mmCIF file of C-alpha atoms and ligand atoms in Angstrom:
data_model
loop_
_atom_site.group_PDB
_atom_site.id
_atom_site.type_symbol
_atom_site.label_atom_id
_atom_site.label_comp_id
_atom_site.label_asym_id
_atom_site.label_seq_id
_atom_site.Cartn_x
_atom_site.Cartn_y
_atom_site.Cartn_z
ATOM 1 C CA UNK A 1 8.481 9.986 -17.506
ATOM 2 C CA UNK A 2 10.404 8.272 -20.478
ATOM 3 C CA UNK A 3 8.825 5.030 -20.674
ATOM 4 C CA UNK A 4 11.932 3.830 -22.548
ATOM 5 C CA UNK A 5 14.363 3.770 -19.453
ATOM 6 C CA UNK A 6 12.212 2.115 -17.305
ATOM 7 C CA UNK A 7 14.171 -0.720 -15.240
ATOM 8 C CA UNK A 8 13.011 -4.515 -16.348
ATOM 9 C CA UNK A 9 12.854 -6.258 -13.174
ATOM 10 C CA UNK A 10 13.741 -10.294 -13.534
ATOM 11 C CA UNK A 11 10.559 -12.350 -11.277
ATOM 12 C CA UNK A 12 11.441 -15.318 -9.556
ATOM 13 C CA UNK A 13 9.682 -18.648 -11.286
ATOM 14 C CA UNK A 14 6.062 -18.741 -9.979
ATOM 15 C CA UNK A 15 5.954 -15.134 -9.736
ATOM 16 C CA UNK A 16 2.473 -13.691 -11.352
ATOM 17 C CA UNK A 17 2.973 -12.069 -14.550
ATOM 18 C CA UNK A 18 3.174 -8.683 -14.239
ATOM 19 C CA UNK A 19 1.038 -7.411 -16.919
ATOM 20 C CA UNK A 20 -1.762 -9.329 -14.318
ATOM 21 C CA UNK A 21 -0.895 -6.649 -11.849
ATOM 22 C CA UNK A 22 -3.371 -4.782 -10.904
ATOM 23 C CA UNK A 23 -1.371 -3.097 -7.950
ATOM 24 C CA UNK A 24 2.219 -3.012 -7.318
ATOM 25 C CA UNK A 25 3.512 -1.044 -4.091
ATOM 26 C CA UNK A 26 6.813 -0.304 -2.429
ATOM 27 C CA UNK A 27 7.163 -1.950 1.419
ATOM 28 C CA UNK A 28 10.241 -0.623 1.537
ATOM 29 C CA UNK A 29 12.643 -3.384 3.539
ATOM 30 C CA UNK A 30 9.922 -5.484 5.380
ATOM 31 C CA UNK A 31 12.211 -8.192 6.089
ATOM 32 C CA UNK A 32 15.760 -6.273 7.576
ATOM 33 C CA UNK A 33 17.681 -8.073 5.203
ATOM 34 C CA UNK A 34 18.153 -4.577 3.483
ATOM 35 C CA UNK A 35 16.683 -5.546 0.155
ATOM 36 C CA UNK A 36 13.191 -3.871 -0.647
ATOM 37 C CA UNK A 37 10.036 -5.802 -0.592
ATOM 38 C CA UNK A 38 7.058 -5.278 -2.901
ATOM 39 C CA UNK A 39 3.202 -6.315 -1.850
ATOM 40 C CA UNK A 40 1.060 -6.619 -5.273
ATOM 41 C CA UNK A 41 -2.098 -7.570 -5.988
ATOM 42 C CA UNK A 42 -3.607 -10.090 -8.930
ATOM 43 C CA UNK A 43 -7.094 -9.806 -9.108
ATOM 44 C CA UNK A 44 -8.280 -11.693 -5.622
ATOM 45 C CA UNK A 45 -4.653 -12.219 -4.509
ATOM 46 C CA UNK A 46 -2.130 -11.141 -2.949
ATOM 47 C CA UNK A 47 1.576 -11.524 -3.382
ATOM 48 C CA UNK A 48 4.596 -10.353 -1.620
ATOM 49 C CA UNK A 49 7.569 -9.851 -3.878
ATOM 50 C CA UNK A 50 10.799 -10.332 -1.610
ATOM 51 C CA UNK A 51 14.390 -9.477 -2.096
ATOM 52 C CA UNK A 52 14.958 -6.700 -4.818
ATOM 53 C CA UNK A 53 18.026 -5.854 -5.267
ATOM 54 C CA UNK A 54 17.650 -3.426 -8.112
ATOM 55 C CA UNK A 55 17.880 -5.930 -10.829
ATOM 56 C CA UNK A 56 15.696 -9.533 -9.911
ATOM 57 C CA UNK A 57 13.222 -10.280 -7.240
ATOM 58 C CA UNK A 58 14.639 -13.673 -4.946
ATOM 59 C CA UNK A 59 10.912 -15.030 -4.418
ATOM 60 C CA UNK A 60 7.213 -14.514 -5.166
ATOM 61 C CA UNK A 61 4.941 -15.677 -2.044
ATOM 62 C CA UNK A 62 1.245 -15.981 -2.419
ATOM 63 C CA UNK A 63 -0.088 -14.407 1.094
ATOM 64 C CA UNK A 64 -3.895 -14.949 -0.189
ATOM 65 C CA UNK A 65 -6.089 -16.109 -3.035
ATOM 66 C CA UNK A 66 -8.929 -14.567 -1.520
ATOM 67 C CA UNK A 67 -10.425 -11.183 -1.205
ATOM 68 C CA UNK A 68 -8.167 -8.332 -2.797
ATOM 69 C CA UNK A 69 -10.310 -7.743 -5.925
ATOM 70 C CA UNK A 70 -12.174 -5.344 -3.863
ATOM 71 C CA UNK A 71 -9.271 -3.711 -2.066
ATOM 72 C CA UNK A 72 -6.482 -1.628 -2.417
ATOM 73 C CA UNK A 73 -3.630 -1.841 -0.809
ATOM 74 C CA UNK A 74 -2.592 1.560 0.867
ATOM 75 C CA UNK A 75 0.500 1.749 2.441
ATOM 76 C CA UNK A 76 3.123 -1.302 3.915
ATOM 77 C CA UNK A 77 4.948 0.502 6.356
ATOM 78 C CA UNK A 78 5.252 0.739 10.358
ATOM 79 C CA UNK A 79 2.131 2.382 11.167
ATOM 80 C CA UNK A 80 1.456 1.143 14.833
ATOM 81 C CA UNK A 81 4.867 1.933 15.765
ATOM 82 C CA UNK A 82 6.585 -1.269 16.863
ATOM 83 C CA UNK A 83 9.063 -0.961 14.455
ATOM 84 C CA UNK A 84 7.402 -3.866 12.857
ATOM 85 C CA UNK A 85 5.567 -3.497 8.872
ATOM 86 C CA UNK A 86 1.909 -2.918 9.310
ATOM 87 C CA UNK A 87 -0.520 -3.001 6.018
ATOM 88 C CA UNK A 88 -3.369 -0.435 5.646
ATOM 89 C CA UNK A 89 -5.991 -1.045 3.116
ATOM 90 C CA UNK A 90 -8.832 0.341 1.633
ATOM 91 C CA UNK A 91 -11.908 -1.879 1.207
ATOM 92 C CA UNK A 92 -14.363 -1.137 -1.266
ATOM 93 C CA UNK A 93 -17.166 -3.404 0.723
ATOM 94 C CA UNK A 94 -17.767 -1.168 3.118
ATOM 95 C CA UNK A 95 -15.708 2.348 2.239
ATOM 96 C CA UNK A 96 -13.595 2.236 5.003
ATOM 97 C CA UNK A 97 -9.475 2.121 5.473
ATOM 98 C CA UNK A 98 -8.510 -1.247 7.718
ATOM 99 C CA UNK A 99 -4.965 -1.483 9.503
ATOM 100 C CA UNK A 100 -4.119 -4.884 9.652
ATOM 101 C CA UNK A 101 -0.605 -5.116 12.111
ATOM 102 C CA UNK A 102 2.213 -7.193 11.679
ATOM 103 C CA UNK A 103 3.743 -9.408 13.869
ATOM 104 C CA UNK A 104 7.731 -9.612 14.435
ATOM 105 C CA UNK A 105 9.492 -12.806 12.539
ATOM 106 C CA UNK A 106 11.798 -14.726 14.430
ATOM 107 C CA UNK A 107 14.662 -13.960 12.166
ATOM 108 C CA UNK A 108 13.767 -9.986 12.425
ATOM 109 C CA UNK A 109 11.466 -8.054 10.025
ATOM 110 C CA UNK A 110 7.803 -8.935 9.735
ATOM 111 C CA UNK A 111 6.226 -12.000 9.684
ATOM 112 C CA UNK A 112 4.153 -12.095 6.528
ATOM 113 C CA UNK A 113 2.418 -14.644 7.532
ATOM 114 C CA UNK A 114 0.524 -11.985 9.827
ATOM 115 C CA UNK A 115 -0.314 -9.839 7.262
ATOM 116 C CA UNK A 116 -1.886 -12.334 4.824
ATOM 117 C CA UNK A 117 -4.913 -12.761 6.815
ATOM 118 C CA UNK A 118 -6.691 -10.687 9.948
ATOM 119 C CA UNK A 119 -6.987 -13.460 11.846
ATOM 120 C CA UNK A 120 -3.492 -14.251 11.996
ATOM 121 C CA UNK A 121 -2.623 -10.356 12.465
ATOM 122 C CA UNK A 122 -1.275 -8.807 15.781
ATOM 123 C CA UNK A 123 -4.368 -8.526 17.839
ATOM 124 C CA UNK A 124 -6.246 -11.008 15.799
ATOM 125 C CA UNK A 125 -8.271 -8.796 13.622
ATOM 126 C CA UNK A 126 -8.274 -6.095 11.231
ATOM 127 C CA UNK A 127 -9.069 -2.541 12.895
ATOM 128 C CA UNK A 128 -11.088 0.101 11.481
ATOM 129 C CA UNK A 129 -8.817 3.521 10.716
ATOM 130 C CA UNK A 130 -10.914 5.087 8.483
ATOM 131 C CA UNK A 131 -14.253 5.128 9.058
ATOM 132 C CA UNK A 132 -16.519 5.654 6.497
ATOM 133 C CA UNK A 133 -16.209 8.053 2.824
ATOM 134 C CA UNK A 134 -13.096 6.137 1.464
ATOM 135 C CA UNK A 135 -14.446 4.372 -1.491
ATOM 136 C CA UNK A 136 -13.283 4.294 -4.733
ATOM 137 C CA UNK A 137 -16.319 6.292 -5.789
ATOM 138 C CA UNK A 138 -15.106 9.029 -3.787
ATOM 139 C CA UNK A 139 -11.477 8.521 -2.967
ATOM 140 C CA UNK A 140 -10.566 7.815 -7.073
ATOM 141 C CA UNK A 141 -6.559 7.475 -6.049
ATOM 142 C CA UNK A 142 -5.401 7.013 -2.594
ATOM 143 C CA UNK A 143 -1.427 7.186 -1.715
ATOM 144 C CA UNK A 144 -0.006 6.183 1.523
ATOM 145 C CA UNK A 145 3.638 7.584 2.160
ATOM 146 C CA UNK A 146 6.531 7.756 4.594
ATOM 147 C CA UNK A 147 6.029 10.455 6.727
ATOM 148 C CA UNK A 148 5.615 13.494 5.662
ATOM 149 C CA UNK A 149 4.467 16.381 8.143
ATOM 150 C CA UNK A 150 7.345 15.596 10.918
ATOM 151 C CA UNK A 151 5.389 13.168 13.851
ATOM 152 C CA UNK A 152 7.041 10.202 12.444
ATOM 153 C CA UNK A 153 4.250 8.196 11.652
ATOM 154 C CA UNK A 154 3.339 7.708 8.152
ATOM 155 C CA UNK A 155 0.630 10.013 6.175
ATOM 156 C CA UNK A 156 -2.146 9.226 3.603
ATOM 157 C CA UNK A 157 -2.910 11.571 0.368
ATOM 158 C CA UNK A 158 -6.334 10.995 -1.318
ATOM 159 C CA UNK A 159 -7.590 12.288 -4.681
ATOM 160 C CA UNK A 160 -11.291 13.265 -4.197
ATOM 161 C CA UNK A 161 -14.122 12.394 -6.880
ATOM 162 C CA UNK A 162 -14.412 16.584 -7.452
ATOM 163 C CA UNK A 163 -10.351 16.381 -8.106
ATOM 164 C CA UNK A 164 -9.011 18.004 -5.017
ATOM 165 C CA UNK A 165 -5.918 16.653 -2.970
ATOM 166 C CA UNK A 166 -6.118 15.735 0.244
ATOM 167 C CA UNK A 167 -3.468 15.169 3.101
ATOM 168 C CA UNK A 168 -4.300 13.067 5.710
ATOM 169 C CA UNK A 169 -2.084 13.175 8.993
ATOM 170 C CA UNK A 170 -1.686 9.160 9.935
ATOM 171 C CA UNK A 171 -2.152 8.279 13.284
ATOM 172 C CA UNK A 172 -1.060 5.562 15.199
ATOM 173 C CA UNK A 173 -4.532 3.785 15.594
ATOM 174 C CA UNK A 174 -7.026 5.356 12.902
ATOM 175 C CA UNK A 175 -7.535 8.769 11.711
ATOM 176 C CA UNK A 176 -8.593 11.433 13.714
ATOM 177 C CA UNK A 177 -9.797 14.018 10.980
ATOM 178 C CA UNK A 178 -6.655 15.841 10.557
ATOM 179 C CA UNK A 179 -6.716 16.258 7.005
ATOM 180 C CA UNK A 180 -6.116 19.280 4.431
ATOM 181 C CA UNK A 181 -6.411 20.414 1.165
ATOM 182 C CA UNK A 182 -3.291 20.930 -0.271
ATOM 183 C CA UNK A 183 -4.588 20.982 -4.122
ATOM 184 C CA UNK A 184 -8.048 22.788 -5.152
ATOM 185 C CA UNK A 185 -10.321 20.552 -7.032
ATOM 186 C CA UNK A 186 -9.325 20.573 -10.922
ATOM 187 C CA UNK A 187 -10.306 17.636 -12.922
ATOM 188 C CA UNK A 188 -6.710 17.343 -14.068
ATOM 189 C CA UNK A 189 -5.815 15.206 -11.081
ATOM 190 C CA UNK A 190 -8.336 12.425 -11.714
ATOM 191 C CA UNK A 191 -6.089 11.335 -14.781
ATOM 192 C CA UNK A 192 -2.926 11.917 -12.984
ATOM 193 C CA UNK A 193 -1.357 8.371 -12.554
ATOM 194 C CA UNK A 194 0.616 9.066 -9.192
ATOM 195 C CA UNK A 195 0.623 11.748 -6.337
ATOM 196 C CA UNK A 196 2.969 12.497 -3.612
HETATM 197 CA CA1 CA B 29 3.699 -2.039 13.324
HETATM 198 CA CA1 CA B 30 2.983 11.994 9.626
#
């Protein structure tokens, strides 16, 4: 990558600065207003960038101040299949990968109110959809991206501590095991800085 032609994006005032970022990913358009929609995290926060239109960012919300220095943030996209943004995270607390479902906004697109916190989710809580060996001890780079093996709902690829790629098959709920190896372990992926 040339370093040198990399976009500057302009932040709304109260944005975070971005050399503060410790996370930035692609929601794609959560809201339907056909602009794309960033979640990034700050340390313990979380922010939702809103409105890109290729050259600024309309507004920087805070969705929590609490929490996020211990998670990752997976994948924003429509996991549950409601046509409505979901978030999937991975929590470093307990190892495991939490789906935490969005709830429909009045004016269309998600409500991001129901993504800042589980309680205010759909269903009122987060829900377990990976169960256990997803720490960052083991799972050193995790990806979440559109779908990618033809069933429509989004997949998951994970860099393993021993440097092999995995691809996860999503699922609607949690994971159900269906995972491969698509690279043999080689410690060259470990330093890679993206997959997919
Ligand atoms: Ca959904
Ligand atoms: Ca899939």
């Amino acid at each position: 990558m040339n370093v040198d032609r990399r976009r500057e994006i302009l932040l709304p005032e109260g944005a975070p600065d971005p050399g503060t970022f410790t996370q930035i990913v692609s929601a794609g358009d959560a809201t339907g207003d056909g602009q794309a929609d960033f979640f990034v995290t700050v340390g313990d926060a979380l922010w939702v960038l809103t409105g890109y239109n290729g050259a600024t960012v309309d507004r920087a919300t805070r969705l929590s101040a609490a929490s996020w220095a211990n998670r990752d943030v997976v994948t924003v996209q429509d996991i549950t299949g409601d046509g409505v943004t979901d978030l999937l995270y991975r929590t470093d607390e307990t190892g495991r990968l939490l789906l935490r479902g969005g709830i429909k906004a009045a004016s269309g697109g998600v409500d991001f109110a129901s993504l800042a916190t589980a309680a205010g989710s759909a269903g009122g809580g987060d829900t377990q959809y990976g169960a256990s060996g997803w720490s960052s001890g083991a799972v050193p780079f995790i990806l979440g991206t559109p779908d990618a093996n033809g069933d429509s709902v989004p997949d998951i690829w994970a860099v393993q501590a021993g440097g092999s790629v995995r691809f996860h098959a999503g699922s609607r709920t949690a994971l159900s095991g269906n995972d491969t190896e698509v690279v043999g372990a080689a410690t060259w992926w470990k330093t890679r800085q993206a997959v997919g």
